[in-house]
Amino acid sequence: MTDRVAIVTGGSGGIGRAVSERLAADGISVLVTFSGGSQRADDVVTAITDAGGRAVAARADVAEPAEVNALLDVAEAEFGGVDVVVNTAGIMRLSPLAQLSLDDLDAMYRVNVRGTFVVSQAAVQRLRSGGALINFSSSVVKLALPTYSAYVAGKAAVDGITRILAQEVRGRDITVNAVAPGPTATPLFLDGKPTEVVEHLAAQAPLERLGEPKDIAEAVSFLAGPARWVNGQVVYVNGGIV
């Protein structure tokens, strides 16, 4: 075990669960956060503690500053401080721009942009020296795929927030980076996609497969711990898709 403590937003499913379990396996105490039902988060905590790690779960709406600051309060009360914040919480709703519901646009911006901003704002005020903030972008920002315009606009905003915030915490020994996954086999990615579309996307990478949540968690583990000279970057974790 280390004395490092991590908060993982959206830590109860998909990539978030893999990140939570990987950081715990690295010896980091983990606060697993969720926004809906608690059962999946409880399952993650059980898996971590059964494996000898330390974890608790807490609910929060990442777009609400009071709720996000309460998460940091929980982490400090349970584990003594906060060293790593990983912002995996996000939603994706796809449509051609001309047909996109503005309600869907607003929902994505509330979680993906405002949520990233609120969590980042709280994190950099309370992370300990040697800390790491890791946001989540997406490889589709540079791929220009039809139906992704609103989602990409939000993730491009995350890229900008990340790069600028890394400059704004100058002198505090805090790194700020983003991970940009490629097509990854999670419910968020697979939901509603025909088999032929999934197969086409899987073939895009030179490795000719979809990413797995553990692939993304491996990159997060690097940025959360040993990568002290990687800062202000958007790290593409996509198997080589260009």
Short mmCIF file of N, CA and C in Angstrom, two decimals, residues 4 10 14 22 25 30 33 46 52 71 107 116 126 129 132 140 148 194 204 207 240:
data_model
loop_
_atom_site.label_atom_id
_atom_site.label_comp_id
_atom_site.label_asym_id
_atom_site.label_seq_id
_atom_site.Cartn_x
_atom_site.Cartn_y
_atom_site.Cartn_z
N ARG A 4 -1.03 7.24 -1.13
CA ARG A 4 -1.74 8.05 -2.12
C ARG A 4 -3.22 7.70 -2.13
N GLY A 10 -17.36 8.64 -11.93
CA GLY A 10 -17.85 7.61 -12.83
C GLY A 10 -17.14 6.30 -12.63
N GLY A 14 -17.72 0.42 -16.64
CA GLY A 14 -16.93 0.60 -17.83
C GLY A 14 -15.48 0.93 -17.52
N ARG A 22 -7.57 -0.78 -11.05
CA ARG A 22 -6.13 -0.72 -11.35
C ARG A 22 -5.41 0.17 -10.34
N ALA A 25 -5.04 -1.68 -7.20
CA ALA A 25 -4.00 -2.70 -7.33
C ALA A 25 -2.61 -2.07 -7.24
N VAL A 30 -8.95 4.32 -2.93
CA VAL A 30 -9.82 4.83 -3.99
C VAL A 30 -11.20 5.18 -3.46
N THR A 33 -16.84 7.00 -7.19
CA THR A 33 -18.02 7.84 -7.20
C THR A 33 -19.01 7.38 -8.26
N THR A 46 -16.38 -3.76 -3.22
CA THR A 46 -16.23 -5.13 -2.74
C THR A 46 -15.09 -5.85 -3.47
N GLY A 52 -7.72 -7.04 -1.31
CA GLY A 52 -6.76 -6.49 -0.37
C GLY A 52 -6.55 -5.00 -0.46
N LEU A 71 -17.24 15.27 -2.09
CA LEU A 71 -16.44 14.08 -2.39
C LEU A 71 -15.03 14.21 -1.83
N ALA A 107 -27.40 17.97 -22.18
CA ALA A 107 -27.05 16.90 -21.24
C ALA A 107 -25.57 16.53 -21.34
N THR A 116 -16.42 18.32 -16.08
CA THR A 116 -14.96 18.35 -16.08
C THR A 116 -14.44 19.64 -15.46
N ARG A 126 -7.36 21.42 -3.93
CA ARG A 126 -7.18 20.57 -2.76
C ARG A 126 -6.23 19.39 -2.97
N SER A 129 0.67 18.21 -2.87
CA SER A 129 1.87 18.28 -3.71
C SER A 129 2.21 16.89 -4.21
N ALA A 132 -2.00 14.51 -9.15
CA ALA A 132 -2.27 14.36 -10.59
C ALA A 132 -3.77 14.48 -10.84
N VAL A 140 -11.94 10.55 -30.89
CA VAL A 140 -12.81 11.01 -31.99
C VAL A 140 -12.64 12.50 -32.23
N TYR A 148 -20.85 12.61 -34.53
CA TYR A 148 -20.12 12.86 -33.29
C TYR A 148 -19.91 14.36 -33.01
N PRO A 194 -24.70 -1.19 -34.65
CA PRO A 194 -24.80 -2.49 -35.33
C PRO A 194 -23.46 -3.22 -35.33
N GLN A 204 -9.92 -0.41 -37.39
CA GLN A 204 -9.20 0.82 -37.69
C GLN A 204 -7.80 0.84 -37.07
N LEU A 207 -3.64 -2.75 -34.48
CA LEU A 207 -3.75 -3.97 -33.68
C LEU A 207 -5.04 -4.74 -33.97
N GLY A 240 -3.21 2.98 -31.95
CA GLY A 240 -2.53 3.45 -33.16
C GLY A 240 -3.43 4.04 -34.22
#
